[in-house]
Coordinates of N, CA and C in Angstrom, one line a residue:
Chain F
X1 N 18.3 -7.8 6.9 CA 17.3 -8.6 7.6 C 16.3 -9.3 6.6
X2 N 15.4 -10.1 7.1 CA 14.5 -10.9 6.2 C 13.4 -10.0 5.7
X3 N 13.0 -9.0 6.5 CA 11.8 -8.2 6.1 C 12.1 -6.7 6.3
X4 N 11.1 -5.9 6.1 CA 11.2 -4.5 6.4 C 11.1 -4.2 7.8
X5 N 12.0 -3.5 8.4 CA 12.0 -3.2 9.8 C 11.8 -1.7 10.1
X6 N 10.8 -1.4 11.0 CA 10.6 0.0 11.3 C 10.7 0.2 12.8
X7 N 11.3 1.3 13.2 CA 11.4 1.6 14.6 C 11.2 3.1 14.8
X8 N 10.6 3.5 16.0 CA 10.1 2.6 17.0 C 8.7 2.0 16.5
X9 N 8.2 1.1 17.2 CA 6.9 0.5 16.8 C 5.8 1.4 17.3
X10 N 6.1 2.1 18.4 CA 5.1 3.1 19.0 C 5.9 4.3 19.5
X11 N 5.3 5.5 19.2 CA 5.9 6.7 19.7 C 4.8 7.6 20.1
X12 N 4.9 8.1 21.4 CA 4.0 9.1 21.9 C 4.9 10.4 22.1
X13 N 4.4 11.5 21.6 CA 5.2 12.7 21.6 C 4.2 13.9 22.0
X14 N 4.8 14.9 22.5 CA 4.0 16.1 22.8 C 3.9 17.0 21.6
X15 N 2.8 17.6 21.5 CA 2.6 18.5 20.4 C 3.7 19.6 20.3
X16 N 4.2 19.8 19.1 CA 5.3 20.8 19.0 C 6.7 20.2 18.9
X17 N 6.8 18.9 19.4 CA 8.1 18.2 19.3 C 8.4 17.7 18.0
X18 N 9.7 17.4 17.7 CA 10.1 16.8 16.4 C 10.2 15.3 16.7
X19 N 9.9 14.5 15.6 CA 10.0 13.0 15.8 C 10.8 12.5 14.5
X20 N 11.5 11.4 14.7 CA 12.2 10.7 13.6 C 11.7 9.3 13.6
X21 N 11.3 8.8 12.5 CA 10.9 7.4 12.3 C 11.8 6.8 11.3
X22 N 12.2 5.5 11.6 CA 13.2 4.9 10.9 C 12.7 3.7 10.1
X23 N 13.3 3.4 9.0 CA 12.9 2.3 8.2 C 14.1 1.6 7.6
X24 N 14.2 0.3 7.9 CA 15.3 -0.5 7.3 C 14.7 -1.4 6.2
X25 N 14.9 -1.2 4.9 CA 14.3 -2.0 3.9 C 14.9 -3.3 3.7
X26 N 14.3 -4.1 2.9 CA 14.9 -5.4 2.6 C 16.2 -5.2 1.8
X27 N 17.3 -5.9 2.2 CA 18.6 -5.7 1.5 C 18.4 -5.9 0.0
X28 N 19.0 -4.9 -0.7 CA 19.0 -5.0 -2.2 C 17.8 -4.4 -2.8
X29 N 16.8 -4.0 -2.0 CA 15.6 -3.3 -2.6 C 15.9 -1.9 -2.9
X30 N 15.7 -1.5 -4.2 CA 16.1 -0.1 -4.6 C 15.0 0.9 -4.3
X31 N 13.8 0.4 -4.2 CA 12.7 1.3 -4.0 C 12.2 1.3 -2.6
X32 N 11.9 2.5 -2.0 CA 11.4 2.6 -0.7 C 10.3 3.6 -0.6
X33 N 9.2 3.3 0.1 CA 8.0 4.1 0.2 C 7.7 4.4 1.6
X34 N 7.1 5.6 1.8 CA 6.5 5.9 3.1 C 5.0 6.2 2.9
X35 N 4.2 5.7 3.7 CA 2.7 6.0 3.7 C 2.3 6.4 5.1
X36 N 1.2 7.1 5.1 CA 0.5 7.4 6.4 C -0.9 6.8 6.4
X37 N -1.3 6.2 7.5 CA -2.6 5.6 7.6 C -3.2 6.0 8.8
X38 N -4.2 6.9 8.7 CA -5.0 7.4 9.9 C -6.0 6.3 10.2
X39 N -6.5 6.4 11.4 CA -7.4 5.3 11.9 C -8.6 5.1 11.0
X40 N -8.8 3.9 10.5 CA -9.9 3.6 9.7 C -9.8 4.1 8.3
X41 N -8.7 4.6 7.9 CA -8.5 5.2 6.6 C -7.6 4.4 5.7
X42 N -7.4 4.8 4.4 CA -6.6 4.1 3.5 C -5.1 4.6 3.7
X43 N -4.3 4.1 2.7 CA -2.9 4.4 2.8 C -2.6 5.7 1.9
X44 N -2.1 6.7 2.6 CA -1.8 8.0 2.0 C -0.4 8.0 1.6
X45 N -0.1 8.1 0.3 CA 1.3 8.1 -0.2 C 2.0 9.4 0.3
X46 N 3.2 9.2 0.8 CA 4.0 10.4 1.3 C 5.2 10.7 0.4
X47 N 6.1 9.7 0.2 CA 7.3 9.9 -0.5 C 7.8 8.6 -1.0
X48 N 8.6 8.6 -2.1 CA 9.1 7.4 -2.8 C 10.5 7.7 -3.2
X49 N 11.4 6.8 -2.8 CA 12.8 6.8 -3.2 C 13.1 5.6 -4.2
X50 N 13.8 5.9 -5.3 CA 14.1 4.9 -6.2 C 15.6 5.1 -6.6
X51 N 16.4 4.2 -6.1 CA 17.8 4.2 -6.4 C 18.4 5.6 -6.2
X52 N 19.2 6.1 -7.2 CA 19.8 7.4 -7.1 C 19.0 8.5 -7.6
X53 N 17.8 8.2 -8.1 CA 16.9 9.3 -8.6 C 16.5 10.2 -7.5
X54 N 16.1 11.4 -7.9 CA 15.5 12.4 -7.0 C 14.2 11.8 -6.4
X55 N 14.0 11.8 -5.1 CA 12.8 11.3 -4.6 C 11.5 12.0 -5.0
X56 N 10.4 11.2 -5.1 CA 9.1 11.8 -5.4 C 8.5 12.2 -4.1
X57 N 8.5 13.5 -3.9 CA 8.0 14.0 -2.6 C 6.5 14.6 -2.7
X58 N 5.9 14.2 -3.8 CA 4.6 14.8 -4.1 C 3.5 14.6 -3.0
X59 N 3.7 13.6 -2.1 CA 2.7 13.3 -1.1 C 2.9 13.9 0.2
X60 N 4.0 14.5 0.4 CA 4.3 15.1 1.7 C 3.3 16.2 2.0
X61 N 2.6 16.2 3.1 CA 1.4 17.1 3.4 C 1.8 18.5 3.7
X62 N 3.0 18.7 4.2 CA 3.5 20.1 4.5 C 5.0 20.1 4.6
X63 N 5.6 21.3 4.8 CA 7.0 21.4 4.9 C 7.5 20.9 6.3
X64 N 6.6 20.5 7.1 CA 7.1 20.0 8.4 C 7.6 18.5 8.2
X65 N 7.2 17.9 7.1 CA 7.6 16.5 6.8 C 8.7 16.5 5.9
X66 N 9.7 15.7 6.2 CA 10.8 15.5 5.3 C 11.3 14.0 5.4
X67 N 12.0 13.6 4.5 CA 12.6 12.2 4.5 C 13.9 12.1 3.8
X68 N 14.7 11.3 4.3 CA 16.0 11.0 3.7 C 16.3 9.5 3.5
X69 N 17.1 9.2 2.6 CA 17.5 7.8 2.4 C 19.0 7.8 2.0
X70 N 19.8 7.0 2.7 CA 21.2 6.9 2.4 C 21.4 5.7 1.5
X71 N 21.8 6.1 0.2 CA 22.0 5.1 -0.8 C 20.7 4.2 -1.0
X72 N 20.9 2.9 -0.9 CA 19.8 2.0 -1.0 C 19.5 1.3 0.4
X73 N 19.8 2.1 1.4 CA 19.6 1.5 2.8 C 18.6 2.2 3.6
X74 N 18.9 2.5 4.8 CA 18.0 3.1 5.8 C 17.4 4.4 5.3
X75 N 16.1 4.6 5.7 CA 15.4 5.9 5.5 C 14.9 6.4 6.8
X76 N 14.9 7.7 6.9 CA 14.3 8.4 8.1 C 13.3 9.4 7.7
X77 N 12.1 9.3 8.3 CA 11.0 10.2 8.1 C 11.0 11.1 9.3
X78 N 11.1 12.4 9.0 CA 11.1 13.4 10.1 C 9.9 14.3 10.1
X79 N 9.3 14.4 11.2 CA 8.1 15.3 11.3 C 8.5 16.4 12.3
X80 N 8.5 17.6 11.9 CA 8.9 18.7 12.8 C 7.6 19.3 13.4
X81 N 7.8 19.9 14.6 CA 6.7 20.6 15.3 C 5.3 19.8 15.1
X82 N 5.3 18.6 15.6 CA 4.2 17.7 15.4 C 2.9 18.3 15.9
X83 N 1.8 18.0 15.2 CA 0.5 18.4 15.5 C -0.4 17.2 15.8
X84 N -1.5 17.4 16.4 CA -2.4 16.2 16.7 C -2.8 15.5 15.5
X85 N -3.0 16.2 14.4 CA -3.5 15.6 13.1 C -2.4 14.7 12.5
X86 N -1.2 14.7 13.0 CA -0.1 13.9 12.6 C -0.2 12.5 13.2
X87 N -1.1 12.3 14.1 CA -1.3 11.0 14.8 C -1.8 10.0 13.7
X88 N -1.1 8.9 13.6 CA -1.4 7.9 12.5 C -0.4 6.8 12.7
X89 N -0.6 5.8 11.8 CA 0.4 4.7 11.7 C 1.2 5.1 10.4
X90 N 2.5 5.1 10.5 CA 3.4 5.4 9.4 C 4.0 4.1 8.9
X91 N 3.7 3.8 7.7 CA 4.1 2.5 7.1 C 5.3 2.7 6.1
X92 N 6.2 1.9 6.1 CA 7.3 1.9 5.2 C 7.3 0.6 4.4
X93 N 7.6 0.7 3.1 CA 7.6 -0.5 2.2 C 8.8 -0.4 1.3
X94 N 9.3 -1.6 0.8 CA 10.4 -1.6 -0.2 C 10.1 -2.6 -1.2
X95 N 10.7 -2.4 -2.4 CA 10.5 -3.3 -3.5 C 11.7 -3.2 -4.4
X96 N 11.8 -4.1 -5.4 CA 12.9 -4.1 -6.3 C 12.4 -4.6 -7.7
X97 N 13.3 -4.5 -8.6 CA 13.0 -5.1 -9.9 C 13.6 -6.5 -10.0
X98 N 12.8 -7.4 -10.6 CA 13.3 -8.7 -10.8 C 13.1 -9.0 -12.3
X99 N 14.2 -9.1 -13.0 CA 14.2 -9.4 -14.5 C 13.3 -8.3 -15.2
X100 N 13.4 -7.1 -14.8 CA 12.7 -6.0 -15.4 C 11.3 -5.7 -14.9
X101 N 10.8 -6.6 -14.0 CA 9.5 -6.4 -13.5 C 9.6 -6.0 -12.0
X102 N 8.7 -5.1 -11.6 CA 8.7 -4.7 -10.2 C 8.1 -5.8 -9.4
X103 N 8.7 -6.1 -8.2 CA 8.1 -7.1 -7.3 C 7.0 -6.4 -6.5
X104 N 6.3 -7.2 -5.8 CA 5.3 -6.5 -4.9 C 6.0 -5.8 -3.8
X105 N 5.4 -4.8 -3.2 CA 6.0 -4.1 -2.1 C 5.8 -4.8 -0.8
X106 N 6.9 -4.9 -0.1 CA 6.9 -5.6 1.2 C 6.8 -4.5 2.3
X107 N 5.9 -4.7 3.2 CA 5.6 -3.7 4.2 C 6.2 -4.0 5.6
X108 N 6.7 -3.0 6.3 CA 7.0 -3.1 7.7 C 5.8 -3.1 8.6
X109 N 6.0 -3.3 9.9 CA 4.8 -3.3 10.8 C 4.3 -2.0 11.1
X110 N 5.0 -0.9 10.7 CA 4.5 0.4 11.0 C 5.0 1.0 12.3
X111 N 5.0 2.3 12.4 CA 5.2 3.1 13.6 C 3.9 3.8 13.9
X112 N 3.4 3.5 15.1 CA 2.1 4.2 15.5 C 2.5 5.4 16.3
X113 N 2.2 6.6 15.7 CA 2.6 7.9 16.3 C 1.4 8.5 16.9
X114 N 1.5 8.9 18.2 CA 0.4 9.6 18.9 C 1.0 10.9 19.4
X115 N 0.3 11.9 19.0 CA 0.7 13.3 19.4 C -0.3 13.8 20.4
X116 N 0.2 14.1 21.6 CA -0.7 14.5 22.7 C -0.5 15.9 23.1
Chain E
X1 N -1.8 11.3 -14.4 CA -1.8 11.1 -13.0 C -2.3 9.7 -12.7
X2 N -1.9 9.1 -11.6 CA -2.4 7.8 -11.2 C -3.5 8.0 -10.2
X3 N -4.4 7.1 -10.2 CA -5.5 7.1 -9.2 C -6.1 5.7 -9.2
X4 N -6.5 5.3 -7.9 CA -7.2 4.0 -7.7 C -8.4 4.3 -6.9
X5 N -9.5 3.8 -7.4 CA -10.8 4.0 -6.8 C -11.5 2.7 -6.4
X6 N -11.8 2.6 -5.1 CA -12.5 1.4 -4.6 C -13.8 2.0 -4.1
X7 N -14.9 1.9 -4.9 CA -16.1 2.5 -4.6 C -16.9 1.9 -3.4
X8 N -16.6 0.6 -3.1 CA -17.3 0.0 -2.0 C -16.5 0.2 -0.7
X9 N -17.1 0.9 0.2 CA -16.5 1.2 1.5 C -16.5 0.0 2.4
X10 N -17.7 -0.6 2.5 CA -17.9 -1.8 3.3 C -18.8 -2.8 2.6
X11 N -18.4 -4.1 2.9 CA -19.3 -5.2 2.3 C -19.4 -6.2 3.5
X12 N -20.7 -6.7 3.6 CA -20.9 -7.7 4.6 C -21.6 -8.9 3.9
X13 N -21.0 -10.1 4.1 CA -21.5 -11.3 3.6 C -21.6 -12.4 4.7
X14 N -22.3 -13.4 4.3 CA -22.4 -14.6 5.2 C -21.4 -15.6 4.7
X15 N -20.8 -16.3 5.6 CA -19.8 -17.3 5.3 C -20.3 -18.2 4.2
X16 N -19.4 -18.6 3.3 CA -19.6 -19.4 2.1 C -20.1 -18.7 0.9
X17 N -20.5 -17.5 1.1 CA -20.9 -16.7 -0.1 C -19.7 -16.3 -0.9
X18 N -19.9 -16.1 -2.2 CA -18.8 -15.5 -3.0 C -18.9 -13.9 -2.9
X19 N -17.8 -13.3 -2.9 CA -17.8 -11.8 -2.8 C -16.8 -11.2 -3.8
X20 N -17.2 -10.1 -4.5 CA -16.3 -9.5 -5.4 C -16.1 -8.0 -5.0
X21 N -14.8 -7.7 -4.9 CA -14.4 -6.4 -4.6 C -14.0 -5.6 -5.8
X22 N -14.5 -4.4 -6.0 CA -14.3 -3.6 -7.2 C -13.1 -2.7 -7.1
X23 N -12.4 -2.5 -8.2 CA -11.3 -1.6 -8.3 C -11.2 -1.0 -9.7
X24 N -11.2 0.3 -9.7 CA -11.0 1.0 -11.0 C -9.8 1.9 -10.9
X25 N -9.0 1.9 -11.9 CA -7.7 2.7 -11.9 C -7.6 3.6 -13.0
X26 N -6.7 4.6 -12.8 CA -6.4 5.5 -13.9 C -4.9 5.6 -14.0
X27 N -4.4 5.5 -15.2 CA -2.9 5.8 -15.4 C -2.7 6.1 -16.9
X28 N -1.7 6.8 -17.2 CA -1.3 7.2 -18.5 C -0.2 6.2 -19.1
X29 N 0.3 5.4 -18.2 CA 1.4 4.5 -18.6 C 0.8 3.3 -19.4
X30 N 1.6 2.8 -20.3 CA 1.2 1.6 -21.0 C 1.6 0.3 -20.3
X31 N 2.6 0.4 -19.5 CA 3.0 -0.7 -18.7 C 2.8 -0.4 -17.2
X32 N 2.1 -1.2 -16.6 CA 1.8 -0.9 -15.1 C 1.5 -2.3 -14.5
X33 N 1.3 -2.2 -13.2 CA 1.1 -3.4 -12.4 C 0.0 -3.2 -11.4
X34 N -0.8 -4.1 -11.1 CA -1.9 -4.0 -10.2 C -1.8 -5.1 -9.1
X35 N -2.2 -4.7 -7.9 CA -2.1 -5.6 -6.8 C -3.3 -5.5 -5.9
X36 N -3.5 -6.6 -5.2 CA -4.5 -6.6 -4.1 C -3.7 -7.0 -2.8
X37 N -4.0 -6.2 -1.8 CA -3.4 -6.4 -0.5 C -4.6 -6.6 0.5
X38 N -4.3 -7.4 1.6 CA -5.2 -7.6 2.7 C -4.6 -7.0 3.9
X39 N -5.5 -6.3 4.7 CA -5.0 -5.8 6.0 C -6.0 -6.3 7.1
X40 N -5.6 -7.4 7.7 CA -6.5 -7.9 8.8 C -6.4 -7.0 10.0
X41 N -7.3 -7.3 11.0 CA -7.3 -6.4 12.2 C -6.0 -6.2 12.9
X42 N -5.1 -7.2 12.7 CA -3.7 -7.0 13.3 C -2.9 -5.9 12.7
X43 N -3.3 -5.5 11.5 CA -2.7 -4.3 10.9 C -1.6 -4.5 9.8
X44 N -1.1 -5.7 9.8 CA 0.0 -5.9 8.8 C -0.6 -6.0 7.4
X45 N 0.1 -5.5 6.4 CA -0.4 -5.6 5.0 C 0.2 -6.9 4.3
X46 N -0.7 -7.6 3.8 CA -0.4 -8.9 3.2 C -0.7 -8.9 1.7
X47 N 0.4 -9.2 1.0 CA 0.2 -9.2 -0.5 C -0.6 -10.5 -0.9
X48 N -1.6 -10.3 -1.8 CA -2.5 -11.4 -2.2 C -2.2 -11.8 -3.7
X49 N -2.4 -10.8 -4.6 CA -2.2 -11.2 -6.0 C -1.7 -10.0 -6.8
X50 N -1.1 -10.2 -7.9 CA -0.7 -9.2 -8.8 C -1.1 -9.5 -10.2
X51 N -1.2 -8.4 -11.0 CA -1.5 -8.6 -12.4 C -0.6 -7.5 -13.2
X52 N 0.1 -8.0 -14.2 CA 0.8 -7.0 -15.1 C 0.0 -6.6 -16.2
X53 N 0.1 -5.4 -16.7 CA -0.8 -4.8 -17.7 C -0.7 -5.6 -19.0
X54 N 0.5 -6.3 -19.2 CA 0.7 -7.0 -20.5 C 0.3 -8.5 -20.4
X55 N -0.2 -8.9 -19.2 CA -0.6 -10.3 -19.1 C -1.9 -10.5 -19.9
X56 N -2.0 -11.7 -20.4 CA -3.2 -11.9 -21.3 C -4.4 -12.5 -20.6
X57 N -4.1 -13.3 -19.6 CA -5.3 -14.1 -19.0 C -5.5 -13.7 -17.6
X58 N -6.8 -13.9 -17.2 CA -7.1 -13.8 -15.8 C -6.8 -15.2 -15.1
X59 N -6.6 -15.2 -13.8 CA -6.2 -16.4 -13.2 C -7.0 -16.6 -11.9
X60 N -6.8 -17.8 -11.5 CA -7.4 -18.2 -10.2 C -6.3 -18.8 -9.3
X61 N -6.3 -18.4 -8.1 CA -5.3 -18.9 -7.1 C -6.1 -19.4 -5.9
X62 N -6.3 -20.6 -5.8 CA -7.1 -21.1 -4.6 C -8.5 -20.5 -4.6
X63 N -8.9 -19.9 -3.5 CA -10.2 -19.3 -3.5 C -10.3 -17.8 -4.1
X64 N -9.1 -17.4 -4.5 CA -9.0 -16.0 -5.0 C -9.0 -16.1 -6.6
X65 N -9.7 -15.1 -7.2 CA -9.6 -14.9 -8.6 C -9.7 -13.5 -8.9
X66 N -9.3 -13.1 -10.1 CA -9.3 -11.7 -10.4 C -9.7 -11.5 -11.9
X67 N -10.3 -10.4 -12.2 CA -10.8 -10.1 -13.5 C -10.3 -8.7 -13.9
X68 N -9.3 -8.8 -14.8 CA -8.7 -7.5 -15.3 C -9.3 -7.2 -16.6
X69 N -9.8 -6.0 -16.7 CA -10.5 -5.5 -17.9 C -9.8 -4.2 -18.3
X70 N -8.9 -4.2 -19.3 CA -8.2 -3.0 -19.7 C -9.2 -2.0 -20.3
X71 N -10.2 -2.5 -21.0 CA -11.1 -1.6 -21.7 C -11.9 -0.7 -20.7
X72 N -12.1 -1.2 -19.5 CA -12.9 -0.4 -18.5 C -12.0 0.0 -17.3
X73 N -10.6 -0.3 -17.4 CA -9.7 0.0 -16.4 C -10.1 -0.5 -15.0
X74 N -10.5 -1.8 -15.0 CA -11.0 -2.4 -13.8 C -10.2 -3.6 -13.4
X75 N -10.0 -3.8 -12.1 CA -9.3 -5.0 -11.7 C -10.0 -5.5 -10.4
X76 N -11.0 -6.3 -10.7 CA -11.9 -6.8 -9.6 C -11.4 -8.1 -9.0
X77 N -11.6 -8.3 -7.8 CA -11.1 -9.4 -7.0 C -12.2 -10.2 -6.4
X78 N -12.2 -11.5 -6.6 CA -13.3 -12.3 -6.1 C -12.8 -13.3 -5.1
X79 N -13.5 -13.5 -4.0 CA -13.2 -14.5 -3.0 C -14.3 -15.5 -3.1
X80 N -14.0 -16.7 -3.4 CA -15.0 -17.8 -3.5 C -15.2 -18.5 -2.2
X81 N -16.4 -18.8 -1.8 CA -16.7 -19.5 -0.5 C -16.0 -18.8 0.6
X82 N -16.4 -17.6 0.9 CA -15.8 -16.7 1.9 C -15.8 -17.4 3.3
X83 N -14.8 -17.1 4.1 CA -14.6 -17.6 5.4 C -14.5 -16.4 6.4
X84 N -14.8 -16.7 7.6 CA -14.7 -15.6 8.6 C -13.3 -15.0 8.7
X85 N -12.3 -15.8 8.4 CA -10.9 -15.3 8.5 C -10.6 -14.4 7.3
X86 N -11.5 -14.3 6.3 CA -11.3 -13.3 5.2 C -11.7 -11.9 5.6
X87 N -12.3 -11.8 6.8 CA -12.7 -10.4 7.3 C -11.4 -9.6 7.4
X88 N -11.4 -8.5 6.7 CA -10.2 -7.6 6.7 C -10.6 -6.4 5.8
X89 N -9.6 -5.5 5.7 CA -9.7 -4.4 4.8 C -8.9 -4.8 3.6
X90 N -9.4 -4.7 2.4 CA -8.7 -5.0 1.2 C -8.4 -3.8 0.4
X91 N -7.1 -3.7 -0.1 CA -6.7 -2.6 -0.8 C -6.2 -3.0 -2.2
X92 N -6.6 -2.2 -3.2 CA -6.2 -2.3 -4.5 C -5.1 -1.3 -4.7
X93 N -4.0 -1.7 -5.5 CA -2.9 -0.8 -5.7 C -2.4 -0.8 -7.1
X94 N -1.8 0.3 -7.5 CA -1.3 0.5 -8.9 C 0.1 0.9 -8.8
X95 N 1.0 0.3 -9.6 CA 2.4 0.6 -9.8 C 2.5 1.1 -11.2
X96 N 3.2 2.2 -11.4 CA 3.5 2.6 -12.7 C 4.9 2.0 -13.1
X97 N 5.4 2.3 -14.3 CA 6.6 1.7 -14.7 C 7.8 2.2 -13.9
X98 N 7.6 3.5 -13.4 CA 8.7 4.0 -12.6 C 8.7 3.5 -11.2
X99 N 7.7 2.7 -10.8 CA 7.7 2.1 -9.5 C 6.9 2.8 -8.4
X100 N 6.3 3.9 -8.8 CA 5.5 4.6 -7.8 C 4.2 3.8 -7.5
X101 N 3.9 3.6 -6.2 CA 2.8 2.7 -5.8 C 1.7 3.5 -5.1
X102 N 0.5 3.5 -5.7 CA -0.6 4.2 -5.2 C -1.7 3.2 -4.8
X103 N -2.4 3.5 -3.6 CA -3.4 2.6 -3.1 C -4.8 3.3 -3.2
X104 N -5.8 2.4 -3.3 CA -7.2 2.9 -3.2 C -7.5 3.0 -1.7
X105 N -8.7 3.5 -1.4 CA -9.1 3.8 -0.1 C -9.5 2.5 0.8
X106 N -9.6 1.4 0.1 CA -9.8 0.2 0.8 C -11.3 -0.2 0.9
X107 N -11.6 -1.5 1.0 CA -12.9 -2.0 1.2 C -12.9 -2.9 2.4
X108 N -13.7 -2.6 3.4 CA -13.8 -3.4 4.6 C -14.8 -4.5 4.4
X109 N -14.3 -5.7 4.4 CA -15.1 -6.9 4.2 C -15.3 -7.6 5.6
X110 N -16.6 -7.8 5.8 CA -17.0 -8.5 7.0 C -17.7 -9.8 6.7
X111 N -17.2 -10.9 7.1 CA -17.7 -12.2 6.8 C -18.3 -12.8 8.1
X112 N -19.6 -13.0 8.1 CA -20.3 -13.4 9.3 C -20.6 -14.9 9.3
X113 N -20.4 -15.6 10.4 CA -20.7 -17.0 10.4 C -22.1 -17.4 10.2

């Protein structure tokens, strides 16, 4: 596709349920990022995939959070046993190298997660 | 470790004033990249400008300009003759050579008519 696509755009879930958020990066982009943005706050880094390297999971807030990426395509962020503090917009971005330089990151529209 | 600090939480100006947004970064990498993004009330993140650590000169792009000072690890962003449509949250971001992208906490800019 032309841009980064995230689904669903909105998700309301009950506390304790598991949720899966999906990100389709721009075709050919080797790098993929997940961020969390709580209301009125900045972008909190969660996880970063780069090609076939081991992902950088240093931002995942707890073991309830996990993410996978198949090759250089789709990524899924899974939150198990959701809590109310997980309510936020989850943003996905992708980027690539162009003649050795990283391009800017292109962002999806985000998934607004509400845990009730 | 990488870190980006935007000390200004909120700025309010009157239309046509110039406004500078501050950004200070920390990195151990010798090659890195700096960006400014805009997030209007609609929520999407819009790329504005980039600067590579090895670039020599500061530049101007329309009403936007930026001042990169390696000696003070700062990457400040100026909007000249601000407009109401510039009202948004502005984020400074740092890429290291490995591609990890870290954002500052953002500065909310309000431009009043």
